Amino acid sequence: MTDDKTLDLILRKARSHGDFADKPVPEELLRAAHELMKWGPTSANSQPMRILYLRSKEAREKLRPALSATNLDKTMKAPLVALVAYDTRFWENLPRMFHNPDAINWFKDKGAHTEINAFRNGTLQGGYYLLALRAVGLDCGAMSGFDLGKADAAFFPDGRLKSNFLVNIGYGTGKGIVPRNPRLSFEETCRSL
Amino acid sequence: MTDDKTLDLILRKARSHGDFADKPVPEELLRAAHELMKWGPTSANSQPMRILYLRSKEAREKLRPALSATNLDKTMKAPLVALVAYDTRFWENLPRMFHNPDAINWFKDKGAHTEINAFRNGTLQGGYYLLALRAVGLDCGAMSGFDLGKADAAFFPDGRLKSNFLVNIGYGTGKGIVPRNPRLSFEETCRSL
């Protein structure tokens, strides 16, 4: 039913990349990744993920003070960096996005409940997004080793969007990739009651 | 490069299901979904997602008081329910799971930082998991409309694991599925700097 090559590309054989060829990322591939990612499920179709693509030298320099030592060089050099964030006011779109007109009231002015839902659903979309980037033929390396508060101050000063994680994007060279680390077994991950 | 049928199955044509055929979910498919999901990237290969499969009548009854009115009937009736959670002590596995022996110190006894990383990476894995369930031929309906605190008290009383979201799993009948809701455009989701 499913195609092994596709599942290899997006999951089984995919690796996180830190070094990329000096080759730009075509906008049409980012749009193609969006066209896939967008179908992934979110609570009440809330779709809170937002992406800020840091393309210019100036944008990358604004990110620099937020980066951890381990992630600094590779992120400054990557062809493209996506700052994955979430919109804490995602509920403003619900009257347009969800068939139940009451849905806006599940999240409007609900404080921490709304923020947790934005984080959860924005991160689910982040997972779909990483697999979608691979599906359209891009390589990526996602990172959460950075100062979220500094990134928020630099890019989202009005507080509506919140930083979640970073993704370096391009065509990976394979340089610096270590042998694949192990994974937890089914028994270590799952229990039945 | 990728196969349209596979991408249709896991994203483009997939729908969230609330009504399922009266047919059990074979454990081998849950194992196959794990074998796909596990390759998705997490920070320092931390893999904090844990799944509690609620199979027995007793387990389902324990969940009942935590369910919202909208999700009650369909969840009590679903062939299988997965309580997706995350392990706040995921860092205990890092010496075995990550090539950098220092990684455990990035998360051990780091309070809120560790909890946020467990939630973020456990949710990324939750996204991979939903697509993996579909890839192995199952239908699912994920939900966050339930009382997380009540679920934690019922299933994870020692506080190590935290509830994240629920997934009803089976073979969807299509009953009750509404016309597909719209999605945010590339321009509404992404900006460039």
mmCIF file of C-alpha atoms in Angstrom:
data_model
loop_
_atom_site.group_PDB
_atom_site.id
_atom_site.type_symbol
_atom_site.label_atom_id
_atom_site.label_comp_id
_atom_site.label_asym_id
_atom_site.label_seq_id
_atom_site.Cartn_x
_atom_site.Cartn_y
_atom_site.Cartn_z
ATOM 1 C CA MET A 1 0.000 0.000 0.000
ATOM 2 C CA THR A 2 2.829 2.389 0.814
ATOM 3 C CA ASP A 3 6.021 2.955 -1.089
ATOM 4 C CA ASP A 4 9.226 1.955 0.698
ATOM 5 C CA LYS A 5 11.330 4.624 -1.006
ATOM 6 C CA THR A 6 9.060 7.386 0.249
ATOM 7 C CA LEU A 7 9.066 6.078 3.817
ATOM 8 C CA ASP A 8 12.855 5.632 3.637
ATOM 9 C CA LEU A 9 13.210 9.224 2.429
ATOM 10 C CA ILE A 10 11.081 10.829 5.118
ATOM 11 C CA LEU A 11 11.805 8.524 8.082
ATOM 12 C CA ARG A 12 13.757 5.281 7.856
ATOM 13 C CA LYS A 13 16.885 6.466 6.081
ATOM 14 C CA ALA A 14 16.669 10.209 6.721
ATOM 15 C CA ARG A 15 19.382 11.846 8.812
ATOM 16 C CA SER A 16 19.646 15.236 10.468
ATOM 17 C CA HIS A 17 22.129 17.395 8.582
ATOM 18 C CA GLY A 18 24.490 20.088 9.858
ATOM 19 C CA ASP A 19 26.518 20.766 6.715
ATOM 20 C CA PHE A 20 24.971 21.851 3.430
ATOM 21 C CA ALA A 21 26.088 22.448 -0.158
ATOM 22 C CA ASP A 22 26.432 26.100 -1.136
ATOM 23 C CA LYS A 23 23.214 26.031 -3.107
ATOM 24 C CA PRO A 24 20.084 28.086 -2.480
ATOM 25 C CA VAL A 25 16.774 26.550 -1.406
ATOM 26 C CA PRO A 26 14.133 27.242 -4.072
ATOM 27 C CA GLU A 27 11.010 28.916 -2.719
ATOM 28 C CA GLU A 28 8.884 26.535 -4.798
ATOM 29 C CA LEU A 29 10.100 23.624 -2.651
ATOM 30 C CA LEU A 30 9.127 25.475 0.534
ATOM 31 C CA ARG A 31 5.704 26.010 -0.979
ATOM 32 C CA ALA A 32 5.488 22.327 -1.936
ATOM 33 C CA ALA A 33 6.418 21.353 1.638
ATOM 34 C CA HIS A 34 3.671 23.650 2.924
ATOM 35 C CA GLU A 35 1.141 22.012 0.583
ATOM 36 C CA LEU A 36 1.927 18.664 2.226
ATOM 37 C CA MET A 37 2.382 19.777 5.844
ATOM 38 C CA LYS A 38 -0.881 21.687 5.907
ATOM 39 C CA TRP A 39 -3.002 18.510 5.737
ATOM 40 C CA GLY A 40 -1.692 17.138 9.018
ATOM 41 C CA PRO A 41 -4.294 17.065 11.806
ATOM 42 C CA THR A 42 -4.507 19.722 14.535
ATOM 43 C CA SER A 43 -7.050 20.286 17.327
ATOM 44 C CA ALA A 44 -10.128 21.969 15.821
ATOM 45 C CA ASN A 45 -8.039 22.505 12.663
ATOM 46 C CA SER A 46 -6.274 25.258 14.582
ATOM 47 C CA GLN A 47 -2.988 25.208 12.584
ATOM 48 C CA PRO A 48 -1.037 27.430 15.013
ATOM 49 C CA MET A 49 2.423 26.840 13.506
ATOM 50 C CA ARG A 50 4.107 29.860 11.949
ATOM 51 C CA ILE A 51 7.461 29.900 10.173
ATOM 52 C CA LEU A 52 9.873 32.771 9.869
ATOM 53 C CA TYR A 53 12.420 32.062 7.158
ATOM 54 C CA LEU A 54 15.697 33.793 7.974
ATOM 55 C CA ARG A 55 17.169 34.492 4.553
ATOM 56 C CA SER A 56 19.087 37.756 4.753
ATOM 57 C CA LYS A 57 22.464 38.287 6.386
ATOM 58 C CA GLU A 58 20.761 40.780 8.726
ATOM 59 C CA ALA A 59 18.144 38.252 9.846
ATOM 60 C CA ARG A 60 20.816 35.634 10.539
ATOM 61 C CA GLU A 61 22.828 38.154 12.582
ATOM 62 C CA LYS A 62 19.735 38.905 14.652
ATOM 63 C CA LEU A 63 19.551 35.208 15.515
ATOM 64 C CA ARG A 64 23.260 34.868 16.404
ATOM 65 C CA PRO A 65 23.051 35.915 20.088
ATOM 66 C CA ALA A 66 20.306 33.338 20.706
ATOM 67 C CA LEU A 67 22.294 30.363 19.354
ATOM 68 C CA SER A 68 24.068 27.846 21.583
ATOM 69 C CA ALA A 69 27.799 27.253 20.965
ATOM 70 C CA THR A 70 27.116 23.843 19.380
ATOM 71 C CA ASN A 71 24.608 25.240 16.908
ATOM 72 C CA LEU A 72 26.252 28.581 16.117
ATOM 73 C CA ASP A 73 28.542 27.937 13.144
ATOM 74 C CA LYS A 74 26.333 25.521 11.285
ATOM 75 C CA THR A 75 23.292 27.756 11.633
ATOM 76 C CA MET A 76 25.099 30.907 10.522
ATOM 77 C CA LYS A 77 26.338 28.999 7.438
ATOM 78 C CA ALA A 78 23.167 27.094 6.497
ATOM 79 C CA PRO A 79 21.591 28.073 3.156
ATOM 80 C CA LEU A 80 18.281 28.703 4.920
ATOM 81 C CA VAL A 81 17.093 28.753 8.527
ATOM 82 C CA ALA A 82 13.465 28.349 9.540
ATOM 83 C CA LEU A 83 12.412 29.673 12.923
ATOM 84 C CA VAL A 84 9.385 27.521 13.735
ATOM 85 C CA ALA A 85 6.992 29.355 16.033
ATOM 86 C CA TYR A 86 3.365 29.239 17.098
ATOM 87 C CA ASP A 87 0.633 31.827 17.135
ATOM 88 C CA THR A 88 -0.914 32.242 20.591
ATOM 89 C CA ARG A 89 -3.928 33.900 18.922
ATOM 90 C CA PHE A 90 -4.531 31.053 16.463
ATOM 91 C CA TRP A 91 -8.170 31.018 17.600
ATOM 92 C CA GLU A 92 -8.848 34.200 15.602
ATOM 93 C CA ASN A 93 -8.847 31.985 12.487
ATOM 94 C CA LEU A 94 -11.213 29.325 13.821
ATOM 95 C CA PRO A 95 -14.484 30.836 12.510
ATOM 96 C CA ARG A 96 -12.935 30.524 9.037
ATOM 97 C CA MET A 97 -11.106 27.201 9.621
ATOM 98 C CA PHE A 98 -13.508 24.993 11.602
ATOM 99 C CA HIS A 99 -17.074 23.887 10.936
ATOM 100 C CA ASN A 100 -18.184 24.324 14.563
ATOM 101 C CA PRO A 101 -18.730 28.059 15.129
ATOM 102 C CA ASP A 102 -18.347 27.568 18.877
ATOM 103 C CA ALA A 103 -14.695 26.464 18.526
ATOM 104 C CA ILE A 104 -13.324 29.965 18.993
ATOM 105 C CA ASN A 105 -14.736 29.953 22.532
ATOM 106 C CA TRP A 106 -12.706 26.855 23.431
ATOM 107 C CA PHE A 107 -9.527 28.941 23.141
ATOM 108 C CA LYS A 108 -10.282 32.679 23.125
ATOM 109 C CA ASP A 109 -8.858 34.346 26.261
ATOM 110 C CA LYS A 110 -8.199 30.992 27.904
ATOM 111 C CA GLY A 111 -4.645 31.841 29.019
ATOM 112 C CA ALA A 112 -2.366 28.872 29.718
ATOM 113 C CA HIS A 113 -4.830 26.390 28.183
ATOM 114 C CA THR A 114 -4.620 28.239 24.874
ATOM 115 C CA GLU A 115 -0.839 28.615 25.019
ATOM 116 C CA ILE A 116 -0.385 24.871 25.696
ATOM 117 C CA ASN A 117 -2.669 24.060 22.771
ATOM 118 C CA ALA A 118 -0.714 26.424 20.531
ATOM 119 C CA PHE A 119 2.550 24.788 21.590
ATOM 120 C CA ARG A 120 1.200 21.226 21.242
ATOM 121 C CA ASN A 121 -0.457 21.711 17.877
ATOM 122 C CA GLY A 122 2.292 23.957 16.531
ATOM 123 C CA THR A 123 4.780 21.205 17.425
ATOM 124 C CA LEU A 124 2.673 18.471 15.804
ATOM 125 C CA GLN A 125 2.739 20.619 12.675
ATOM 126 C CA GLY A 126 6.483 21.010 13.180
ATOM 127 C CA GLY A 127 6.786 17.231 12.965
ATOM 128 C CA TYR A 128 4.721 17.138 9.769
ATOM 129 C CA TYR A 129 6.826 20.002 8.403
ATOM 130 C CA LEU A 130 10.160 18.203 8.949
ATOM 131 C CA LEU A 131 8.877 15.133 7.102
ATOM 132 C CA ALA A 132 7.384 17.340 4.369
ATOM 133 C CA LEU A 133 10.736 19.095 3.795
ATOM 134 C CA ARG A 134 12.310 15.697 3.245
ATOM 135 C CA ALA A 135 9.451 14.574 1.019
ATOM 136 C CA VAL A 136 10.104 17.443 -1.402
ATOM 137 C CA GLY A 137 13.791 16.559 -1.594
ATOM 138 C CA LEU A 138 15.325 18.894 0.967
ATOM 139 C CA ASP A 139 17.574 17.975 3.872
ATOM 140 C CA CYS A 140 17.182 19.503 7.280
ATOM 141 C CA GLY A 141 18.581 19.646 10.758
ATOM 142 C CA ALA A 142 16.182 20.649 13.532
ATOM 143 C CA MET A 143 17.508 22.132 16.761
ATOM 144 C CA SER A 144 16.107 23.289 20.057
ATOM 145 C CA GLY A 145 19.481 24.354 21.463
ATOM 146 C CA PHE A 146 18.947 28.116 21.448
ATOM 147 C CA ASP A 147 17.645 30.799 23.764
ATOM 148 C CA LEU A 148 13.915 30.978 23.097
ATOM 149 C CA GLY A 149 13.529 34.200 25.062
ATOM 150 C CA LYS A 150 16.248 35.968 23.059
ATOM 151 C CA ALA A 151 14.746 34.739 19.797
ATOM 152 C CA ASP A 152 11.312 35.972 20.883
ATOM 153 C CA ALA A 153 12.730 39.374 21.812
ATOM 154 C CA ALA A 154 14.553 39.654 18.471
ATOM 155 C CA PHE A 155 11.821 38.453 16.140
ATOM 156 C CA PHE A 156 8.472 38.552 17.956
ATOM 157 C CA PRO A 157 8.632 41.567 20.255
ATOM 158 C CA ASP A 158 4.847 41.978 20.474
ATOM 159 C CA GLY A 159 4.540 38.546 22.127
ATOM 160 C CA ARG A 160 1.888 37.124 19.831
ATOM 161 C CA LEU A 161 4.183 34.518 18.264
ATOM 162 C CA LYS A 162 6.453 32.312 20.380
ATOM 163 C CA SER A 163 9.630 30.576 19.184
ATOM 164 C CA ASN A 164 9.573 26.786 19.228
ATOM 165 C CA PHE A 165 12.550 25.338 17.343
ATOM 166 C CA LEU A 166 14.981 26.011 14.503
ATOM 167 C CA VAL A 167 15.531 24.097 11.278
ATOM 168 C CA ASN A 168 18.575 24.413 9.045
ATOM 169 C CA ILE A 169 17.540 23.603 5.480
ATOM 170 C CA GLY A 170 19.393 22.855 2.268
ATOM 171 C CA TYR A 171 21.107 20.010 0.456
ATOM 172 C CA GLY A 172 23.147 18.071 3.008
ATOM 173 C CA THR A 173 26.750 17.118 2.187
ATOM 174 C CA GLY A 174 26.789 14.314 4.765
ATOM 175 C CA LYS A 175 29.885 15.862 6.395
ATOM 176 C CA GLY A 176 30.013 15.330 10.147
ATOM 177 C CA ILE A 177 27.194 12.811 10.250
ATOM 178 C CA VAL A 178 27.880 10.194 12.930
ATOM 179 C CA PRO A 179 26.800 6.534 12.725
ATOM 180 C CA ARG A 180 23.122 6.321 13.452
ATOM 181 C CA ASN A 181 22.196 6.343 17.128
ATOM 182 C CA PRO A 182 19.915 3.593 18.453
ATOM 183 C CA ARG A 183 16.200 3.888 19.057
ATOM 184 C CA LEU A 184 14.015 2.823 21.953
ATOM 185 C CA SER A 185 12.204 -0.455 21.358
ATOM 186 C CA PHE A 186 8.444 -0.888 21.119
ATOM 187 C CA GLU A 187 8.493 -2.337 24.658
ATOM 188 C CA GLU A 188 10.404 0.658 26.014
ATOM 189 C CA THR A 189 7.991 3.104 24.385
ATOM 190 C CA CYS A 190 4.603 1.414 24.687
ATOM 191 C CA ARG A 191 2.617 -0.324 27.394
ATOM 192 C CA SER A 192 -0.881 -1.805 27.336
ATOM 193 C CA LEU A 193 -3.546 -1.705 30.005
ATOM 194 C CA MET B 1 11.114 10.814 -6.126
ATOM 195 C CA THR B 2 8.186 10.301 -3.760
ATOM 196 C CA ASP B 3 5.087 8.254 -4.287
ATOM 197 C CA ASP B 4 1.819 10.196 -4.491
ATOM 198 C CA LYS B 5 -0.273 7.374 -3.042
ATOM 199 C CA THR B 6 1.845 7.246 0.097
ATOM 200 C CA LEU B 7 1.690 11.006 0.616
ATOM 201 C CA ASP B 8 -2.062 10.940 -0.050
ATOM 202 C CA LEU B 9 -2.474 8.177 2.533
ATOM 203 C CA ILE B 10 -0.518 9.866 5.321
ATOM 204 C CA LEU B 11 -1.328 13.533 4.638
ATOM 205 C CA ARG B 12 -3.161 14.810 1.577
ATOM 206 C CA LYS B 13 -6.237 12.597 1.634
ATOM 207 C CA ALA B 14 -6.155 11.402 5.248
ATOM 208 C CA ARG B 15 -9.005 12.384 7.543
ATOM 209 C CA SER B 16 -9.478 12.260 11.293
ATOM 210 C CA HIS B 17 -11.921 9.504 12.194
ATOM 211 C CA GLY B 18 -14.422 9.296 15.030
ATOM 212 C CA ASP B 19 -16.305 6.142 14.080
ATOM 213 C CA PHE B 20 -14.624 2.783 13.560
ATOM 214 C CA ALA B 21 -15.561 -0.694 12.341
ATOM 215 C CA ASP B 22 -15.992 -3.293 15.086
ATOM 216 C CA LYS B 23 -12.671 -4.915 14.271
ATOM 217 C CA PRO B 24 -9.645 -5.241 16.524
ATOM 218 C CA VAL B 25 -6.352 -3.468 15.831
ATOM 219 C CA PRO B 26 -3.601 -6.058 15.318
ATOM 220 C CA GLU B 27 -0.610 -5.561 17.590
ATOM 221 C CA GLU B 28 1.697 -6.214 14.606
ATOM 222 C CA LEU B 29 0.466 -2.979 12.996
ATOM 223 C CA LEU B 30 1.213 -1.013 16.165
ATOM 224 C CA ARG B 31 4.700 -2.502 16.099
ATOM 225 C CA ALA B 32 5.077 -1.609 12.417
ATOM 226 C CA ALA B 33 3.994 1.973 13.179
ATOM 227 C CA HIS B 34 6.605 2.103 15.959
ATOM 228 C CA GLU B 35 9.301 0.890 13.531
ATOM 229 C CA LEU B 36 8.516 3.888 11.310
ATOM 230 C CA MET B 37 7.860 6.534 13.973
ATOM 231 C CA LYS B 38 11.066 5.788 15.845
ATOM 232 C CA TRP B 39 13.272 7.197 13.067
ATOM 233 C CA GLY B 40 11.849 10.704 13.336
ATOM 234 C CA PRO B 41 14.318 13.271 14.697
ATOM 235 C CA THR B 42 14.309 14.422 18.334
ATOM 236 C CA SER B 43 16.702 16.695 20.256
ATOM 237 C CA ALA B 44 19.791 14.664 21.178
ATOM 238 C CA ASN B 45 17.854 11.565 20.080
ATOM 239 C CA SER B 46 15.919 11.920 23.310
ATOM 240 C CA GLN B 47 12.726 10.089 22.183
ATOM 241 C CA PRO B 48 10.601 11.113 25.175
ATOM 242 C CA MET B 49 7.227 9.959 23.792
ATOM 243 C CA ARG B 50 5.545 7.109 25.630
ATOM 244 C CA ILE B 51 2.286 5.434 24.666
ATOM 245 C CA LEU B 52 -0.191 3.753 26.953
ATOM 246 C CA TYR B 53 -2.596 1.618 24.921
ATOM 247 C CA LEU B 54 -5.941 1.427 26.679
ATOM 248 C CA ARG B 55 -7.253 -1.968 25.611
ATOM 249 C CA SER B 56 -9.260 -3.375 28.483
ATOM 250 C CA LYS B 57 -12.726 -2.291 29.562
ATOM 251 C CA GLU B 58 -11.224 -1.356 32.948
ATOM 252 C CA ALA B 59 -8.600 0.893 31.377
ATOM 253 C CA ARG B 60 -11.231 2.654 29.261
ATOM 254 C CA GLU B 61 -13.412 3.212 32.340
ATOM 255 C CA LYS B 62 -10.446 4.783 34.130
ATOM 256 C CA LEU B 63 -10.205 7.281 31.280
ATOM 257 C CA ARG B 64 -13.929 8.103 31.224
ATOM 258 C CA PRO B 65 -13.938 10.881 33.882
ATOM 259 C CA ALA B 66 -11.160 12.725 32.033
ATOM 260 C CA LEU B 67 -12.987 12.877 28.680
ATOM 261 C CA SER B 68 -14.791 15.969 27.421
ATOM 262 C CA ALA B 69 -18.458 15.606 26.422
ATOM 263 C CA THR B 70 -17.591 15.844 22.695
ATOM 264 C CA ASN B 71 -15.025 13.070 22.893
ATOM 265 C CA LEU B 72 -16.721 10.747 25.379
ATOM 266 C CA ASP B 73 -18.829 8.361 23.311
ATOM 267 C CA LYS B 74 -16.464 7.928 20.394
ATOM 268 C CA THR B 75 -13.517 7.276 22.697
ATOM 269 C CA MET B 76 -15.360 4.746 24.875
ATOM 270 C CA LYS B 77 -16.402 2.912 21.662
ATOM 271 C CA ALA B 78 -13.123 3.062 19.698
ATOM 272 C CA PRO B 79 -11.428 -0.312 19.077
ATOM 273 C CA LEU B 80 -8.228 1.046 20.627
ATOM 274 C CA VAL B 81 -7.222 4.244 22.427
ATOM 275 C CA ALA B 82 -3.622 5.440 22.724
ATOM 276 C CA LEU B 83 -2.782 7.817 25.525
ATOM 277 C CA VAL B 84 0.262 9.631 24.155
ATOM 278 C CA ALA B 85 2.474 10.874 26.967
ATOM 279 C CA TYR B 86 6.047 11.979 27.538
ATOM 280 C CA ASP B 87 8.705 10.865 29.985
ATOM 281 C CA THR B 88 10.064 13.768 32.041
ATOM 282 C CA ARG B 89 13.112 11.605 32.876
ATOM 283 C CA PHE B 90 13.913 10.797 29.232
ATOM 284 C CA TRP B 91 17.487 11.914 29.921
ATOM 285 C CA GLU B 92 18.176 8.676 31.814
ATOM 286 C CA ASN B 93 18.391 6.968 28.395
ATOM 287 C CA LEU B 94 20.759 9.479 26.784
ATOM 288 C CA PRO B 95 24.052 7.712 27.658
ATOM 289 C CA ARG B 96 22.695 4.763 25.670
ATOM 290 C CA MET B 97 20.933 6.780 22.940
ATOM 291 C CA PHE B 98 23.290 9.635 22.025
ATOM 292 C CA HIS B 99 26.924 9.681 20.915
ATOM 293 C CA ASN B 100 27.844 12.698 23.058
ATOM 294 C CA PRO B 101 28.250 11.460 26.653
ATOM 295 C CA ASP B 102 27.683 14.975 27.949
ATOM 296 C CA ALA B 103 24.083 15.074 26.627
ATOM 297 C CA ILE B 104 22.608 13.788 29.881
ATOM 298 C CA ASN B 105 23.834 16.967 31.608
ATOM 299 C CA TRP B 106 21.859 19.146 29.196
ATOM 300 C CA PHE B 107 18.633 17.818 30.742
ATOM 301 C CA LYS B 108 19.281 16.054 34.065
ATOM 302 C CA ASP B 109 17.666 17.985 36.939
ATOM 303 C CA LYS B 110 17.008 21.013 34.715
ATOM 304 C CA GLY B 111 13.389 21.495 35.828
ATOM 305 C CA ALA B 112 11.183 23.442 33.424
ATOM 306 C CA HIS B 113 13.789 23.322 30.629
ATOM 307 C CA THR B 114 13.678 19.518 30.700
ATOM 308 C CA GLU B 115 9.892 19.382 30.921
ATOM 309 C CA ILE B 116 9.521 21.713 27.904
ATOM 310 C CA ASN B 117 11.948 19.585 25.919
ATOM 311 C CA ALA B 118 10.042 16.439 26.872
ATOM 312 C CA PHE B 119 6.770 18.055 25.756
ATOM 313 C CA ARG B 120 8.253 19.467 22.526
ATOM 314 C CA ASN B 121 10.046 16.307 21.444
ATOM 315 C CA GLY B 122 7.311 14.002 22.672
ATOM 316 C CA THR B 123 4.867 15.995 20.555
ATOM 317 C CA LEU B 124 7.119 15.925 17.474
ATOM 318 C CA GLN B 125 7.149 12.150 17.893
ATOM 319 C CA GLY B 126 3.374 12.315 18.307
ATOM 320 C CA GLY B 127 3.190 13.886 14.841
ATOM 321 C CA TYR B 128 5.408 11.176 13.357
ATOM 322 C CA TYR B 129 3.289 8.570 15.157
ATOM 323 C CA LEU B 130 -0.013 9.787 13.666
ATOM 324 C CA LEU B 131 1.440 9.650 10.152
ATOM 325 C CA ALA B 132 3.002 6.241 10.882
ATOM 326 C CA LEU B 133 -0.368 4.814 11.995
ATOM 327 C CA ARG B 134 -1.802 5.887 8.661
ATOM 328 C CA ALA B 135 1.198 4.534 6.759
ATOM 329 C CA VAL B 136 0.579 1.038 8.139
ATOM 330 C CA GLY B 137 -3.064 1.175 7.082
ATOM 331 C CA LEU B 138 -4.800 2.279 10.269
ATOM 332 C CA ASP B 139 -7.156 5.207 10.715
ATOM 333 C CA CYS B 140 -6.968 7.495 13.682
ATOM 334 C CA GLY B 141 -8.553 10.464 15.379
ATOM 335 C CA ALA B 142 -6.312 12.496 17.673
ATOM 336 C CA MET B 143 -7.831 14.615 20.434
ATOM 337 C CA SER B 144 -6.643 17.008 23.065
ATOM 338 C CA GLY B 145 -10.116 17.644 24.507
ATOM 339 C CA PHE B 146 -9.687 15.886 27.839
ATOM 340 C CA ASP B 147 -8.572 16.702 31.366
ATOM 341 C CA LEU B 148 -4.819 16.137 31.381
ATOM 342 C CA GLY B 149 -4.626 16.362 35.170
ATOM 343 C CA LYS B 150 -7.303 13.693 35.649
ATOM 344 C CA ALA B 151 -5.601 11.433 33.103
ATOM 345 C CA ASP B 152 -2.259 11.902 34.879
ATOM 346 C CA ALA B 153 -3.812 11.077 38.238
ATOM 347 C CA ALA B 154 -5.490 7.972 36.829
ATOM 348 C CA PHE B 155 -2.610 6.548 34.806
ATOM 349 C CA PHE B 156 0.641 8.187 35.910
ATOM 350 C CA PRO B 157 0.278 8.791 39.649
ATOM 351 C CA ASP B 158 4.042 8.915 40.303
ATOM 352 C CA GLY B 159 4.367 11.993 38.062
ATOM 353 C CA ARG B 160 7.169 10.713 35.851
ATOM 354 C CA LEU B 161 5.026 10.498 32.715
ATOM 355 C CA LYS B 162 2.720 13.324 31.643
ATOM 356 C CA SER B 163 -0.347 12.992 29.411
ATOM 357 C CA ASN B 164 -0.175 14.821 26.071
ATOM 358 C CA PHE B 165 -3.024 13.761 23.774
ATOM 359 C CA LEU B 166 -5.327 10.861 22.924
ATOM 360 C CA VAL B 167 -5.652 8.906 19.690
ATOM 361 C CA ASN B 168 -8.593 6.703 18.779
ATOM 362 C CA ILE B 169 -7.360 3.972 16.432
ATOM 363 C CA GLY B 170 -9.042 1.451 14.167
ATOM 364 C CA TYR B 171 -10.567 1.134 10.734
ATOM 365 C CA GLY B 172 -12.661 4.234 10.090
ATOM 366 C CA THR B 173 -16.182 3.861 8.714
ATOM 367 C CA GLY B 174 -16.277 7.451 7.448
ATOM 368 C CA LYS B 175 -19.483 8.063 9.431
ATOM 369 C CA GLY B 176 -19.784 11.626 10.720
ATOM 370 C CA ILE B 177 -16.894 13.001 8.693
ATOM 371 C CA VAL B 178 -17.646 16.562 7.596
ATOM 372 C CA PRO B 179 -16.448 18.143 4.319
ATOM 373 C CA ARG B 180 -12.813 18.988 4.659
ATOM 374 C CA ASN B 181 -12.076 22.238 6.458
ATOM 375 C CA PRO B 182 -9.784 24.775 4.770
ATOM 376 C CA ARG B 183 -6.102 25.258 5.496
ATOM 377 C CA LEU B 184 -4.044 28.382 6.010
ATOM 378 C CA SER B 185 -2.111 29.454 2.930
ATOM 379 C CA PHE B 186 1.676 29.554 2.613
ATOM 380 C CA GLU B 187 1.489 33.345 3.012
ATOM 381 C CA GLU B 188 -0.583 33.082 6.190
ATOM 382 C CA THR B 189 1.832 30.572 7.702
ATOM 383 C CA CYS B 190 5.263 31.735 6.510
ATOM 384 C CA ARG B 191 7.168 35.002 6.335
ATOM 385 C CA SER B 192 10.710 35.750 5.182
ATOM 386 C CA LEU B 193 13.249 38.131 6.667
#
